[in-house]
Amino acid sequence: MKIADTNEVLALLKKVATGDEHSFSLLFDKYRPNIYTTALRIIGDEWTAEEILQDTFLKVWLNREILPDLENFGGWLYTIARNLTYNSIKQVQSEKKKLVKAAKESISVYYRQTDYLTEDKEFEHILKLAIERLPPKQKQTYQLIKEQEMKREEAALALNVSAETVKWNLDQAMRSIRAFCMAHLKDAPLIIGLYFSAKYF
């Protein structure tokens, strides 16, 4: 799939390369439908397709300095999205195997109330550490939406940024928190992970 880079796109790429968030938002809006639809068609899950979309543009932002030098931004963007989609499929298959193994190892722990409460306190402690480690913008966004229960538009107004920026920061914050907690709670019962997903995500 090749998307011709128009003069408009080339101009946006130059601005994004300098760190212009507004131009980045315009670029996101322009390519969002194609990238999202492509990922959804392959993976068949709306939430995962949205994550792939966000990860694709995160890579764009992190590599913004090279954007003006790309001969075909549309093709480059599609390649990133396609690779992330297939990697996601592999990851899901791997996680399913790990989940089955974790469930077998944890089943006998579910009925031990004392241990559960102890691990629950440990989880709350790890969660707080994960939130404290977030970059300032992600931390502020997470606290406004998840702790103060603001709507995305309200948080955007409070932080003086766009609603898309709020969503971006929240997605990255949630991803970082989840990864941190999983890394520090490897031996916790599976039920803690389910509680975490239900309450916080």
XYZ file of N, CA and C in Angstrom:
603
model
N 0.861 -1.207 0.000
C 0.000 0.000 0.000
C 0.888 1.245 0.000
N 0.743 2.093 -1.021
C 1.528 3.314 -1.094
C 0.603 4.517 -1.136
N 0.848 5.461 -0.275
C 0.056 6.681 -0.238
C 0.961 7.826 -0.665
N 0.620 8.445 -1.779
C 1.463 9.523 -2.300
C 1.532 10.670 -1.293
N 2.728 11.198 -1.124
C 2.918 12.318 -0.203
C 2.664 13.628 -0.944
N 1.584 14.284 -0.611
C 1.247 15.551 -1.240
C 2.103 16.665 -0.643
N 2.023 17.840 -1.275
C 2.745 18.993 -0.740
C 2.279 19.317 0.671
N 0.980 19.112 0.909
C 0.427 19.356 2.246
C 1.080 18.444 3.273
N 1.199 17.167 2.923
C 1.816 16.199 3.833
C 3.281 16.538 4.054
N 3.982 16.862 2.995
C 5.400 17.202 3.111
C 5.601 18.403 4.037
N 4.705 19.373 3.933
C 4.789 20.555 4.792
C 4.548 20.160 6.254
N 3.589 19.269 6.468
C 3.303 18.815 7.831
C 4.495 18.051 8.407
N 5.112 17.218 7.577
C 6.256 16.430 8.032
C 7.396 17.322 8.507
N 7.636 18.398 7.779
C 8.707 19.334 8.160
C 8.404 19.986 9.505
N 7.131 20.331 9.720
C 6.751 20.965 10.981
C 6.806 19.978 12.141
N 6.345 18.744 11.884
C 6.381 17.722 12.931
C 7.823 17.442 13.341
N 8.716 17.468 12.370
C 10.135 17.206 12.644
C 10.710 18.213 13.636
N 10.116 19.397 13.716
C 10.583 20.421 14.651
C 9.895 20.317 16.012
N 8.950 19.343 16.135
C 8.248 19.162 17.402
C 6.902 19.851 17.470
N 6.365 20.240 16.328
C 5.073 20.932 16.271
C 3.937 19.935 16.538
N 3.325 20.001 17.729
C 2.286 19.053 18.115
C 0.999 19.243 17.314
N 0.683 20.474 16.944
C -0.526 20.718 16.159
C -0.415 20.053 14.793
N 0.724 20.175 14.163
C 0.933 19.542 12.863
C 0.899 18.028 12.997
N 1.419 17.542 14.106
C 1.380 16.099 14.354
C -0.067 15.622 14.471
N -0.891 16.414 15.151
C -2.309 16.077 15.292
C -3.006 16.050 13.933
N -2.676 16.995 13.076
C -3.257 17.032 11.728
C -2.812 15.815 10.918
N -1.555 15.453 11.065
C -1.024 14.284 10.367
C -1.727 13.010 10.860
N -1.922 12.947 12.158
C -2.630 11.806 12.769
C -4.042 11.691 12.198
N -4.749 12.808 12.160
C -6.130 12.804 11.662
C -6.198 12.386 10.194
N -5.190 12.758 9.439
C -5.185 12.467 8.003
C -5.012 10.973 7.731
N -4.140 10.332 8.481
C -3.810 8.932 8.201
C -4.523 7.932 9.122
N -5.178 8.455 10.149
C -5.831 7.579 11.118
C -6.786 6.563 10.490
N -7.726 6.972 9.617
C -8.696 6.012 9.065
C -8.043 4.824 8.359
N -7.045 5.090 7.498
C -6.409 4.011 6.740
C -5.640 3.054 7.644
N -4.887 3.606 8.592
C -4.082 2.763 9.474
C -4.979 1.925 10.384
N -5.982 2.560 10.948
C -6.902 1.844 11.849
C -7.642 0.734 11.097
N -8.163 1.052 9.917
C -8.916 0.064 9.136
C -8.042 -1.112 8.729
N -6.805 -0.821 8.355
C -5.880 -1.887 7.962
C -5.607 -2.830 9.142
N -5.324 -2.259 10.289
C -5.048 -3.078 11.475
C -6.280 -3.886 11.879
N -7.446 -3.249 11.833
C -8.685 -3.926 12.222
C -8.996 -5.087 11.285
N -8.766 -4.891 9.993
C -9.034 -5.939 9.013
C -8.152 -7.173 9.263
N -6.927 -6.947 9.680
C -6.010 -8.062 9.905
C -6.253 -8.735 11.249
N -6.449 -7.914 12.298
C -6.471 -8.465 13.645
C -7.877 -8.734 14.170
N -8.873 -8.003 13.622
C -10.256 -8.281 13.965
C -10.701 -7.851 15.346
N -9.961 -6.964 15.978
C -10.332 -6.503 17.320
C -10.165 -4.991 17.380
N -11.236 -4.289 17.725
C -11.208 -2.827 17.688
C -10.206 -2.235 18.681
N -10.189 -2.767 19.924
C -9.276 -2.235 20.933
C -7.823 -2.416 20.518
N -7.484 -3.610 20.011
C -6.110 -3.875 19.587
C -5.748 -3.017 18.388
N -6.700 -2.838 17.483
C -6.451 -1.987 16.311
C -6.164 -0.554 16.748
N -6.882 -0.080 17.759
C -6.647 1.269 18.280
C -5.262 1.368 18.919
N -4.852 0.329 19.631
C -3.515 0.327 20.241
C -2.433 0.357 19.170
N -2.652 -0.409 18.105
C -1.683 -0.436 17.011
C -1.594 0.941 16.357
N -2.738 1.578 16.196
C -2.758 2.944 15.655
C -1.927 3.878 16.523
N -2.149 3.814 17.842
C -1.417 4.685 18.762
C 0.078 4.377 18.742
N 0.433 3.098 18.725
C 1.844 2.711 18.708
C 2.520 3.146 17.409
N 1.773 3.067 16.318
C 2.318 3.479 15.018
C 2.707 4.953 15.047
N 1.806 5.787 15.565
C 2.100 7.221 15.580
C 3.072 7.601 16.697
N 3.174 6.757 17.710
C 4.215 6.986 18.710
C 5.581 6.841 18.040
N 5.720 5.834 17.181
C 6.978 5.638 16.458
C 7.247 6.812 15.516
N 6.180 7.320 14.926
C 6.346 8.500 14.061
C 6.906 9.667 14.868
N 6.317 9.900 16.034
C 6.751 11.017 16.871
C 8.182 10.821 17.361
N 8.509 9.618 17.780
C 9.852 9.351 18.297
C 10.917 9.451 17.203
N 10.499 9.241 15.953
C 11.443 9.317 14.827
C 11.175 10.545 13.954
N 10.586 11.581 14.552
C 10.156 12.744 13.771
C 11.296 13.457 13.044
N 12.525 13.353 13.584
C 13.635 14.066 12.949
C 13.893 13.591 11.524
N 13.549 12.318 11.224
C 13.857 11.770 9.892
C 12.719 11.983 8.894
N 11.583 12.493 9.352
C 10.406 12.597 8.491
C 10.642 13.367 7.191
N 11.332 14.518 7.235
C 11.521 15.272 5.980
C 12.360 14.513 4.954
N 13.124 13.521 5.393
C 14.010 12.786 4.487
C 13.351 11.563 3.874
N 12.153 11.219 4.315
C 11.472 10.040 3.791
C 10.969 10.298 2.378
N 11.172 9.322 1.496
C 10.694 9.462 0.126
C 9.196 9.163 0.023
N 8.718 8.295 0.879
C 7.304 7.906 0.839
C 6.806 7.698 2.263
N 6.348 8.768 2.893
C 5.889 8.681 4.270
C 4.729 7.705 4.423
N 3.771 7.751 3.489
C 2.610 6.862 3.573
C 3.012 5.397 3.577
N 3.915 5.036 2.693
C 4.387 3.650 2.637
C 5.134 3.252 3.894
N 5.957 4.163 4.380
C 6.719 3.927 5.626
C 5.770 3.730 6.796
N 4.753 4.574 6.858
C 3.778 4.493 7.941
C 3.019 3.167 7.896
N 2.599 2.770 6.714
C 1.868 1.520 6.561
C 2.730 0.330 6.969
N 4.004 0.363 6.619
C 4.905 -0.734 6.976
C 5.019 -0.867 8.492
N 5.119 0.263 9.196
C 5.172 0.234 10.658
C 3.911 -0.405 11.224
N 2.756 0.048 10.722
C 1.474 -0.475 11.216
C 1.333 -1.965 10.934
N 1.735 -2.380 9.760
C 1.628 -3.797 9.391
C 2.513 -4.662 10.290
N 3.741 -4.215 10.531
C 4.650 -4.985 11.379
C 4.144 -5.053 12.816
N 3.616 -3.936 13.323
C 3.065 -3.924 14.670
C 1.858 -4.856 14.775
N 1.064 -4.926 13.720
C -0.115 -5.790 13.729
C 0.285 -7.252 13.813
N 1.230 -7.654 12.991
C 1.659 -9.057 13.010
C 2.399 -9.399 14.307
N 3.143 -8.432 14.829
C 3.789 -8.658 16.128
C 2.759 -8.832 17.228
N 1.663 -8.086 17.129
C 0.596 -8.190 18.125
C -0.044 -9.572 18.093
N -0.224 -10.112 16.897
C -0.796 -11.457 16.768
C 0.108 -12.481 17.449
N 1.410 -12.359 17.210
C 2.355 -13.276 17.851
C 2.341 -13.117 19.367
N 2.249 -11.876 19.816
C 2.245 -11.606 21.253
C 1.010 -12.196 21.920
N -0.145 -12.068 21.262
C -1.387 -12.620 21.814
C -1.271 -14.128 21.973
N -0.718 -14.779 20.978
C -0.553 -16.231 21.048
C 0.373 -16.626 22.194
N 1.448 -15.842 22.365
C 2.392 -16.119 23.446
C 1.759 -15.881 24.809
N 0.986 -14.787 24.927
C 0.358 -14.449 26.199
C -0.700 -15.471 26.597
N -1.363 -16.049 25.622
C -2.354 -17.083 25.919
C -1.696 -18.287 26.581
N -0.532 -18.663 26.072
C 0.193 -19.784 26.658
C 0.635 -19.458 28.089
N 1.133 -18.225 28.278
C 1.566 -17.807 29.610
C 0.391 -17.748 30.577
N -0.767 -17.307 30.072
C -1.949 -17.191 30.909
C -2.411 -18.552 31.410
N -2.400 -19.520 30.515
C -2.791 -20.878 30.909
C -1.844 -21.416 31.974
N -0.548 -21.195 31.784
C 0.432 -21.655 32.748
C 0.257 -20.961 34.086
N 0.045 -19.631 34.051
C -0.134 -18.866 35.287
C -1.384 -19.303 36.025
N -2.443 -19.589 35.276
C -3.699 -20.015 35.901
C -3.526 -21.334 36.635
N -2.798 -22.247 36.021
C -2.567 -23.551 36.652
C -1.757 -23.397 37.934
N -0.761 -22.508 37.893
C 0.113 -22.322 39.051
C -0.592 -21.580 40.175
N -1.604 -20.785 39.832
C -2.239 -19.913 40.824
C -3.559 -20.434 41.380
N -4.116 -21.483 40.778
C -5.459 -21.901 41.135
C -5.608 -22.240 42.617
N -4.568 -22.828 43.205
C -4.663 -23.218 44.613
C -4.587 -22.027 45.569
N -4.194 -20.866 45.039
C -4.010 -19.692 45.894
C -5.302 -18.893 46.048
N -6.223 -19.082 45.129
C -7.440 -18.278 45.113
C -8.223 -18.319 46.419
N -8.119 -19.437 47.128
C -8.947 -19.620 48.311
C -8.226 -19.290 49.613
N -7.049 -18.735 49.503
C -6.284 -18.385 50.702
C -6.459 -16.893 50.959
N -7.457 -16.545 51.748
C -7.859 -15.157 51.925
C -6.745 -14.292 52.519
N -6.031 -14.788 53.484
C -4.965 -14.009 54.122
C -3.881 -13.639 53.129
N -3.476 -14.609 52.347
C -2.447 -14.341 51.345
C -2.955 -13.350 50.305
N -4.203 -13.485 49.954
C -4.787 -12.587 48.952
C -4.744 -11.141 49.428
N -5.130 -10.911 50.680
C -5.137 -9.553 51.211
C -3.736 -8.969 51.258
N -2.766 -9.805 51.619
C -1.377 -9.351 51.676
C -0.900 -8.926 50.289
N -1.230 -9.753 49.294
C -0.797 -9.462 47.936
C -1.548 -8.256 47.371
N -2.796 -8.081 47.830
C -3.564 -6.931 47.378
C -2.905 -5.635 47.853
N -2.425 -5.629 49.096
C -1.728 -4.453 49.620
C -0.434 -4.225 48.838
N 0.244 -5.324 48.525
C 1.476 -5.207 47.742
C 1.175 -4.603 46.372
N 0.072 -5.049 45.782
C -0.333 -4.526 44.480
C -0.586 -3.019 44.535
N -1.311 -2.572 45.564
C -1.597 -1.143 45.697
C -0.303 -0.337 45.832
N 0.665 -0.911 46.548
C 1.959 -0.240 46.725
C 2.693 -0.137 45.389
N 2.710 -1.230 44.623
C 3.383 -1.240 43.325
C 2.702 -0.273 42.363
N 1.375 -0.233 42.420
C 0.629 0.673 41.549
C 1.020 2.127 41.812
N 1.115 2.488 43.094
C 1.500 3.857 43.441
C 2.903 4.180 42.914
N 3.804 3.212 43.034
C 5.160 3.417 42.523
C 5.142 3.623 41.009
N 4.314 2.827 40.330
C 4.227 2.928 38.873
C 3.731 4.309 38.446
N 2.739 4.811 39.158
C 2.190 6.135 38.835
C 3.225 7.229 39.084
N 3.966 7.103 40.185
C 4.979 8.116 40.516
C 6.106 8.160 39.483
N 6.341 7.040 38.802
C 7.440 6.960 37.832
C 7.060 7.520 36.456
N 5.794 7.832 36.272
C 5.353 8.340 34.973
C 5.946 9.717 34.676
N 6.156 10.020 33.386
C 6.552 11.383 33.020
C 5.459 12.358 33.476
N 5.804 13.599 33.769
C 4.833 14.561 34.321
C 3.511 14.660 33.561
N 3.564 14.780 32.237
C 2.330 14.947 31.469
C 1.451 13.704 31.544
N 2.081 12.533 31.476
C 1.312 11.291 31.562
C 0.717 11.124 32.958
N 1.489 11.482 33.967
C 1.011 11.368 35.352
C -0.184 12.290 35.588
N -0.073 13.529 35.121
C -1.171 14.483 35.292
C -2.429 13.987 34.593
N -2.253 13.501 33.374
C -3.394 13.015 32.599
C -4.051 11.825 33.285
N -3.232 10.886 33.744
C -3.757 9.698 34.427
C -4.536 10.089 35.679
N -3.973 10.977 36.468
C -4.626 11.361 37.722
C -5.942 12.097 37.478
N -5.970 12.959 36.468
C -7.200 13.700 36.181
C -8.320 12.780 35.721
N -7.983 11.819 34.861
C -9.020 10.969 34.292
C -9.344 9.758 35.169
N -8.318 9.094 35.691
C -8.547 7.871 36.446
C -8.830 8.101 37.921
N -8.234 9.127 38.490
C -8.425 9.366 39.918
C -9.492 10.434 40.174
N -9.474 11.503 39.374
C -10.475 12.553 39.554
C -11.695 12.355 38.649
N -11.617 11.314 37.794
C -12.734 10.918 36.934
C -13.217 12.040 36.012
N -12.252 12.804 35.497
C -12.597 13.825 34.511
C -12.835 13.171 33.149
N -13.644 13.825 32.321
C -13.794 13.402 30.945
C -12.585 13.890 30.155
N -12.381 13.265 28.979
C -11.209 13.618 28.183
C -11.183 15.109 27.846
N -12.353 15.649 27.478
C -12.420 17.063 27.107
C -12.113 17.974 28.307
N -12.568 17.559 29.495
C -12.306 18.352 30.695
C -10.818 18.343 31.028
N -10.197 17.176 30.894
C -8.763 17.070 31.153
C -7.970 17.894 30.144
N -8.417 17.872 28.888
C -7.747 18.648 27.843
C -7.785 20.132 28.176
N -8.930 20.590 28.666
C -9.074 22.000 29.027
C -8.180 22.335 30.219
N -8.137 21.435 31.214
C -7.333 21.669 32.416
C -5.835 21.698 32.097
N -5.428 20.871 31.128
C -4.009 20.773 30.789
C -3.617 21.677 29.618
N -4.632 22.320 29.015
C -4.401 23.219 27.877
C -3.761 22.481 26.699
N -4.298 21.284 26.404
C -3.836 20.494 25.265
C -5.063 19.968 24.530
N -4.841 19.295 23.406
C -5.960 18.751 22.639
C -6.467 17.462 23.283
N -7.698 17.095 22.931
C -8.273 15.847 23.444
C -7.474 14.647 22.950
N -6.943 14.729 21.733
C -6.129 13.622 21.207
C -4.835 13.473 21.994
N -4.259 14.605 22.398
C -3.044 14.547 23.218
C -3.346 13.903 24.564
N -4.501 14.230 25.127
C -4.913 13.613 26.391
C -5.031 12.106 26.222
N -5.676 11.677 25.143
C -5.850 10.247 24.905
C -4.502 9.570 24.725
N -3.621 10.228 23.983
C -2.270 9.682 23.753
C -1.526 9.481 25.078
N -1.511 10.542 25.892
C -0.806 10.466 27.169
C -1.412 9.417 28.099
N -2.742 9.307 28.087
C -3.399 8.324 28.940
C -3.060 6.910 28.480
N -3.089 6.684 27.165
C -2.751 5.359 26.642
C -1.335 4.946 27.044
N -0.407 5.891 26.907
C 0.986 5.581 27.245
C 1.160 5.378 28.750
N 0.442 6.166 29.546
C 0.506 6.018 31.001
C -0.006 4.647 31.424
N -1.139 4.239 30.856
C -1.729 2.953 31.200
C -0.813 1.801 30.797
N -0.204 1.954 29.621
C 0.719 0.918 29.154
C 1.938 0.796 30.093
N 2.479 1.946 30.512
C 3.646 1.944 31.399
C 3.306 1.366 32.776
N 2.147 1.748 33.301
C 1.724 1.252 34.616
C 1.536 -0.255 34.573
N 0.865 -0.732 33.532
C 0.614 -2.161 33.411
C 1.927 -2.942 33.326
N 2.859 -2.433 32.526
C 4.145 -3.113 32.357
C 4.931 -3.129 33.668
N 4.927 -2.002 34.388
C 5.652 -1.908 35.659
C 5.078 -2.885 36.688
N 3.752 -2.915 36.783
C 3.109 -3.797 37.760
C 3.359 -5.265 37.434
N 3.268 -5.621 36.143
C 3.508 -7.000 35.754
C 4.951 -7.413 36.038
N 5.878 -6.476 35.845
C 7.291 -6.780 36.073
C 7.596 -6.985 37.549
N 6.828 -6.341 38.434
C 7.098 -6.420 39.863
C 6.122 -7.307 40.619
N 5.205 -7.946 39.894
C 4.247 -8.847 40.544
C 4.193 -10.189 39.818
N 5.351 -10.669 39.428
C 5.412 -11.901 38.653
C 4.834 -13.103 39.402
N 4.966 -13.131 40.727
C 4.502 -14.283 41.492
C 3.154 -14.046 42.139
N 2.501 -12.901 41.839
C 1.196 -12.622 42.434
C 0.144 -13.511 41.794
N -0.942 -13.827 42.523
C -2.021 -14.644 41.952
C -2.628 -13.970 40.735
N -3.161 -14.778 39.843
C -3.758 -14.261 38.626
C -4.919 -13.330 38.936
N -5.599 -13.567 40.032
C -6.763 -12.747 40.374
C -6.388 -11.287 40.599
N -5.163 -11.031 41.035
C -4.699 -9.649 41.210
C -4.636 -8.953 39.852
N -4.145 -9.680 38.854
C -4.088 -9.099 37.524
C -5.466 -8.799 36.979
N -6.425 -9.691 37.218
C -7.787 -9.459 36.755
C -8.405 -8.272 37.476
N -8.137 -8.153 38.780
C -8.640 -7.022 39.574
C -8.080 -5.723 39.041
N -6.788 -5.756 38.693
C -6.110 -4.577 38.154
C -6.770 -4.127 36.852
N -7.035 -5.096 35.949
C -7.643 -4.765 34.667
C -9.044 -4.208 34.847
N -9.803 -4.801 35.728
C -11.189 -4.383 35.921
C -11.287 -3.010 36.568
N -10.447 -2.740 37.548
C -10.569 -1.499 38.309
C -9.913 -0.315 37.643
N -8.792 -0.558 37.016
C -8.019 0.582 36.534
C -8.020 0.732 35.019
N -8.445 -0.269 34.285
C -8.373 -0.159 32.827
C -9.692 -0.510 32.183
